Each structure stands twice: as structure tokens, then as C-alpha cells.
XYZ file of C-alpha atoms in Angstrom:
269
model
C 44.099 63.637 27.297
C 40.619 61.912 28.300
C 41.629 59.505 25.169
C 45.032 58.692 26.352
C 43.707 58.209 30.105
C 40.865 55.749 28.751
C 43.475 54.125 26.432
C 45.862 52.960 29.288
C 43.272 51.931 31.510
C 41.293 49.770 28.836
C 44.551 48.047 28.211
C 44.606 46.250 31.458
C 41.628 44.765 31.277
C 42.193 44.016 28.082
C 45.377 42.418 28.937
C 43.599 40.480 31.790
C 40.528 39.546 29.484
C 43.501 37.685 27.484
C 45.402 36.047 30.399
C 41.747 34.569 31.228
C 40.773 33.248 27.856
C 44.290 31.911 27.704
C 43.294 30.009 30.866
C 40.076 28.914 30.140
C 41.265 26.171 27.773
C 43.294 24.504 30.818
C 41.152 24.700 33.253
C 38.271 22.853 30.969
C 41.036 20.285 30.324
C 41.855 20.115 34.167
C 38.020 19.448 34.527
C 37.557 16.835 31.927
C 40.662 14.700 32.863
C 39.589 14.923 37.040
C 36.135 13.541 35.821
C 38.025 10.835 33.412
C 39.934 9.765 36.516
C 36.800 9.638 38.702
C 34.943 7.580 36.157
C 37.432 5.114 36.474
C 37.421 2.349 39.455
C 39.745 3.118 42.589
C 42.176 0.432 41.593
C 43.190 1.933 39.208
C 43.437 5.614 40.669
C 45.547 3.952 43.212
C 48.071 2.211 40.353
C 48.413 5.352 38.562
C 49.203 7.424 42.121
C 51.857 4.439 42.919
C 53.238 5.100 39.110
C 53.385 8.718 39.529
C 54.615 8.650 43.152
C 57.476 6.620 41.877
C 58.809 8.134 38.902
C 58.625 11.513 41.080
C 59.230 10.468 44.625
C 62.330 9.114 46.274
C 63.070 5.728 47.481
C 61.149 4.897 50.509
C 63.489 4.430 53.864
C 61.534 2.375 55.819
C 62.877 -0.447 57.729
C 62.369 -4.088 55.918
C 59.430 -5.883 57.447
C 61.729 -9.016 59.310
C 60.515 -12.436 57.874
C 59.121 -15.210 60.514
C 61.891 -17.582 58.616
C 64.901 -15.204 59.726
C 64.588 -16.352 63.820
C 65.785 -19.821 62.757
C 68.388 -18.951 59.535
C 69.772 -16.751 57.906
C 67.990 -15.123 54.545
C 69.723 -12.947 51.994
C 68.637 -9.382 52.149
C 68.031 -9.211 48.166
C 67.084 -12.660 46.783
C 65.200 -13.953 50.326
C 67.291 -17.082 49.628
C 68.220 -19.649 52.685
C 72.311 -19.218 53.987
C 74.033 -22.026 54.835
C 74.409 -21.434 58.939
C 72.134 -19.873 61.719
C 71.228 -16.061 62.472
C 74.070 -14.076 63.973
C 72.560 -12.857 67.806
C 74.615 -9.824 68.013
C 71.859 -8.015 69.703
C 72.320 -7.353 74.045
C 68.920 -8.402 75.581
C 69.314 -9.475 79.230
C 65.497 -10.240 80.131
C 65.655 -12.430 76.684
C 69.060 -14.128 77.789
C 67.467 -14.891 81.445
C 64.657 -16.046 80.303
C 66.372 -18.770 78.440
C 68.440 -19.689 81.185
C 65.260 -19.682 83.277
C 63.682 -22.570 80.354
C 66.548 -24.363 80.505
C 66.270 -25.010 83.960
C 62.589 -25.288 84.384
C 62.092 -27.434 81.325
C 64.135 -29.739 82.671
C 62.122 -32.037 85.707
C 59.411 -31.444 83.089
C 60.653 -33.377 80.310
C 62.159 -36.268 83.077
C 59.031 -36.421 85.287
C 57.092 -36.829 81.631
C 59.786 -39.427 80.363
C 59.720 -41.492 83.626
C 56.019 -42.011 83.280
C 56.116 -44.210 80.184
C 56.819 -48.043 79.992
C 59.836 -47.891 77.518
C 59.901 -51.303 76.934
C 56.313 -51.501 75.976
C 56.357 -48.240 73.690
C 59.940 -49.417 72.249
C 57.880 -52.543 70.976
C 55.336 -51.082 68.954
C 52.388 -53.379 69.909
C 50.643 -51.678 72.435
C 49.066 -48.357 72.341
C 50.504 -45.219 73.638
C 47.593 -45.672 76.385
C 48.987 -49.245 77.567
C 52.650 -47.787 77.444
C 51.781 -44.817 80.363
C 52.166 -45.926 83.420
C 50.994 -42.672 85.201
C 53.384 -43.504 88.136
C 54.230 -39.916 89.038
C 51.642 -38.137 87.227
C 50.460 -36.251 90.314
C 54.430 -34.349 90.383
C 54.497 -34.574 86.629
C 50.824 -32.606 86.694
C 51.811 -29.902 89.351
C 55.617 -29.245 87.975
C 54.084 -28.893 84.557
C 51.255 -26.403 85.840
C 53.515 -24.516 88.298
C 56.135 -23.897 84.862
C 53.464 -22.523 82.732
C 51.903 -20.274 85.423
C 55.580 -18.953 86.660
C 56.466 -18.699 82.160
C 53.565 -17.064 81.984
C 53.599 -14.394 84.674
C 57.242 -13.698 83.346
C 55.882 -12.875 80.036
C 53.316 -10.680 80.936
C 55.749 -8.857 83.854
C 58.831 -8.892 81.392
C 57.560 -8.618 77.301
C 60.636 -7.819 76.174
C 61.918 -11.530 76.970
C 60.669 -12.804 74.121
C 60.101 -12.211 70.462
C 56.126 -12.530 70.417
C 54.515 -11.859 74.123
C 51.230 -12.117 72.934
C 51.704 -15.310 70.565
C 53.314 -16.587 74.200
C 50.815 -15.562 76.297
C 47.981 -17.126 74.134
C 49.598 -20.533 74.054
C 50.425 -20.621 78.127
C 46.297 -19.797 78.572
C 45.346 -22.288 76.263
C 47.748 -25.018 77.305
C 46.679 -24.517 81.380
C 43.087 -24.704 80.196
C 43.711 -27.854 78.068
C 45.344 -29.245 81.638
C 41.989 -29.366 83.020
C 41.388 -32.348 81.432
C 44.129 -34.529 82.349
C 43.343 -33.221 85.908
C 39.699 -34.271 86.301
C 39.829 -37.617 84.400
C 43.961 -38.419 84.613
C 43.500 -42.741 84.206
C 41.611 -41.921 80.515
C 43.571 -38.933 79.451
C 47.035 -38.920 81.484
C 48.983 -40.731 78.760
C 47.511 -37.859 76.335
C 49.258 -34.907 78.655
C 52.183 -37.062 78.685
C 52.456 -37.589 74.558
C 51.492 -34.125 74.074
C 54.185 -32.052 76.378
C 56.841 -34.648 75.117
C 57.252 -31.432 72.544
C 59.043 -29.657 75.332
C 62.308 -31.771 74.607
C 62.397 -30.359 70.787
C 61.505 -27.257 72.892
C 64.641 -27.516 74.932
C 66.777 -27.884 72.213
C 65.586 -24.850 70.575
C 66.403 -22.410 73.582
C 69.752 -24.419 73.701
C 70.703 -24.018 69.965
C 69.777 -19.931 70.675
C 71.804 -20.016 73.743
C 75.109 -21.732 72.765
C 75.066 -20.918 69.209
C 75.375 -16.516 69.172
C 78.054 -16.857 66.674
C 75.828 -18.774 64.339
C 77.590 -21.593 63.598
C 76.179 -24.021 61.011
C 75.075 -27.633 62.054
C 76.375 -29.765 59.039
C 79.802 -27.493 58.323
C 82.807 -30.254 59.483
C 84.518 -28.890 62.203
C 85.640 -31.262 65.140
C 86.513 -28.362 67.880
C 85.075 -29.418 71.054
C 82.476 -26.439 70.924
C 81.201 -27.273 67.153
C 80.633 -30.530 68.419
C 78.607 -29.419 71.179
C 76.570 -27.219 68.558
C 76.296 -29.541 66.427
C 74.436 -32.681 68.358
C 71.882 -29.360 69.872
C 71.018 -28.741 66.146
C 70.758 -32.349 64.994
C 68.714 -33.482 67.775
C 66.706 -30.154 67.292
C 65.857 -30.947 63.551
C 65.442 -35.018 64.527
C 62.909 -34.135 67.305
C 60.746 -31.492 65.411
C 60.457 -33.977 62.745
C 59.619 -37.338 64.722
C 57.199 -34.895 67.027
C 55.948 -32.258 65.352
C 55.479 -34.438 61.872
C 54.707 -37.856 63.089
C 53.919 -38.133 66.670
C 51.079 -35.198 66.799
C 49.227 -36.960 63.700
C 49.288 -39.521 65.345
C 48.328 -38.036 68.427
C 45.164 -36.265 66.497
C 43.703 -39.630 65.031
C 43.821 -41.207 68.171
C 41.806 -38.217 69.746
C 39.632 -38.298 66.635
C 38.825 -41.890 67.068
C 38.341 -40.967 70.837
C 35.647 -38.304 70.017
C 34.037 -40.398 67.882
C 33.167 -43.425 69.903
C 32.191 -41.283 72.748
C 29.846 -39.701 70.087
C 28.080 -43.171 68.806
C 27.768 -43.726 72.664
């Protein structure tokens, strides 16, 4: 009986002494590949993670990250190709949709006060300098309209975020731009005509709250359609795309080798 008792206990242990030398084998291999994979560098850990994770894992859900591109046209979802005609604005915003109103009003005595300043005849002939061509006859109301709309744009951002796309890209440009006004303001016979050449971008700026305004359905410019309304869209798009060219491409190059020059003979002096 003592036999039999010490049989069935000893096998067990013996049974366990088995499982564990079973065991051993794959745990040393466990062990040697962990210290393979930390020999090698992290990059390429993290590639064989990424391959594992997605022959195992699921598809991701996460929203696609929006492309600067789509808030002027319209991309396809797959190929990130251009679409012929502008972004559908099917989305309610109310502080957005005021605050366009609000730049289409404001903008306004900007963009006259700034074109009444200028001798059209002189900068129509191309002989004289941009200088020669500003007459500076209103500057003073040109100066405080322009300040009071980018102090009043600027509080509206910071009060109301949500009225435009990028607060922060908005609120960075307002600071800079009243700063840059200081100039004009203390010397306004040598650099007047500069504030003047400068904020003639709020015309192309016009047109772009205009072409987001009138055009929800998203209408292309160049489709042939002679309704009164596509007509109406299309001379806001054309004149957009004409006055972001001629200002944006030409004029401010311009604009930065005459300030270069500028710099550089009050440096020799």
C-alpha cells in the first residue's frame, strides 16, 4: 500500500517535471528572439509592430485629416485629385456666415479710401514710381478706417473663434499687420504709398469672402451657364483668380524689391 501511495504521488511531479522541460525550449526561444528584436534599431521595431498591427488589427476609423487645398476646391476622397467646381458649404455656421457679412461691409471704405489715394493716371502710365503715383490725399481716414477694421476683426476673432476656420492663423496676422501700421503712422510722406500698395490685397480679399458667400452650391467658374446668378458667380471667381495673380504674384515682388532697395540705401547711409 506504501508503494501504491508513493507511486501516485511521484507521478505528478513527474508529470509536472515534463510539462516544464516541455516549456523550457520556448521560453529560451521567447528569450533569444526578444533580445534579437532589441539588438535591432527602433525603426525597425516600429515597421515590424505597423506590419503585425496590420495583418492582425482592423482598419483604423479615424476621421481623414482635411487638406488646406479642400477650403478653395473640391478634392477626390481616394485619388486627392482637383474637381472641376468649388467645395459644397452644406455646413450651418451663423458666427462664420456673420462674420462674412460683417467683411463685406467693413472691407468696403477700406479698399475705396485706399483706391482714392492713388494718381490713376500716373500709375496707369507706367513711368513713375508707385511713390510718385500716391497722392496721400485722405491718408489720415484711410489710416484710422484701416486700424479701426483690424482692431474691431480682431476682437471678433478672439470673442467669436468659431467664425473662422483658423483663429489663431487670424489672430497672428491682425497683430502683425497693426504693428506693421506703426510705420506708415510715424513717417506717412516716406512710407504712405507702401500701406496703400500693400492693403490693395484686401480687394482679392473681398472677392474671396464673396465667392464663399454667394457660391454655397459650389458652382464652377468656367462651366457655361448664362442664368443671371452663374453670371454673378462667375465675374466673383474670375476677378478672384485675376487679382490673386496680378497681387499676390506680381505686385508684392515688386513691392519687396522696392523695400529691399529701400533698406539698402538707408544702410550705405
Amino acid at each position: 500500500m506504501d508503494i501504491r501511495m508513493s507511486t501516485s504521488m511521484n507521478r505528478p511531479m513527474r508529470q509536472v517535471r515534463h510539462k516544464q522541460d516541455e516549456e523550457k525550449p520556448q521560453q529560451n526561444l521567447t528569450d533569444k528572439t526578444t533580445k534579437q528584436q532589441q539588438r535591432q534599431p527602433s525603426s525597425l521595431r516600429q515597421n515590424a509592430t505597423t506590419l503585425r498591427r496590420s495583418s492582425s488589427a482592423p482598419p483604423r476609423m479615424g476621421r481623414r485629416r482635411r487638406l488646406l487645398v479642400e477650403d478653395h476646391y473640391r478634392v477626390d476622397a481616394e485619388t486627392k485629385s482637383l474637381l472641376p467646381g468649388l467645395p459644397i458649404d452644406d455646413d450651418e455656421n451663423d458666427a462664420r456666415d456673420l462674420h462674412d457679412f460683417f467683411n463685406l461691409i467693413a472691407l468696403v471704405p477700406v479698399v475705396v479710401l485706399n483706391i482714392i489715394n492713388w494718381d490713376w493716371d500716373v500709375l496707369i502710365d507706367g513711368n513713375k514710381t508707385l511713390k510718385q503715383a500716391w497722392t496721400g490725399q485722405y491718408f489720415p481716414l484711410f489710416f484710422a478706417t484701416t486700424v479701426g477694421y483690424f482692431v474691431a476683426d480682431l476682437i471678433w476673432v478672439i470673442q467669436i473663434p468659431t467664425c473662422v476656420k483658423s483663429p489663431a492663423v487670424i489672430v497672428q496676422h491682425h497683430v502683425a499687420t497693426l504693428i506693421y501700421l506703426l510705420v506708415p503712422y510715424m513717417h506717412p510722406q516716406d512710407t504712405g504709398w507702401l500701406m496703400g500698395a500693400c492693403l490693395i490685397v484686401e480687394i482679392n480679399t473681398w472677392l474671396l469672402i464673396a465667392r464663399r458667400v454667394f457660391n454655397k452650391q459650389g458652382f464652377g467658374p468656367w462651366v457655361i451657364d448664362l442664368s443671371l446668378f452663374s453670371i454673378r458667380v462667375k465675374l466673383i471667381s474670375i476677378f478672384f483668380y485675376v487679382t490673386w495673380i496680378s497681387i499676390r504674384c506680381f505686385l508684392y515682388p515688386v513691392i519687396w524689391r522696392l523695400l529691399w532697395s529701400l533698406w539698402y540705401d538707408e544702410y550705405k547711409e
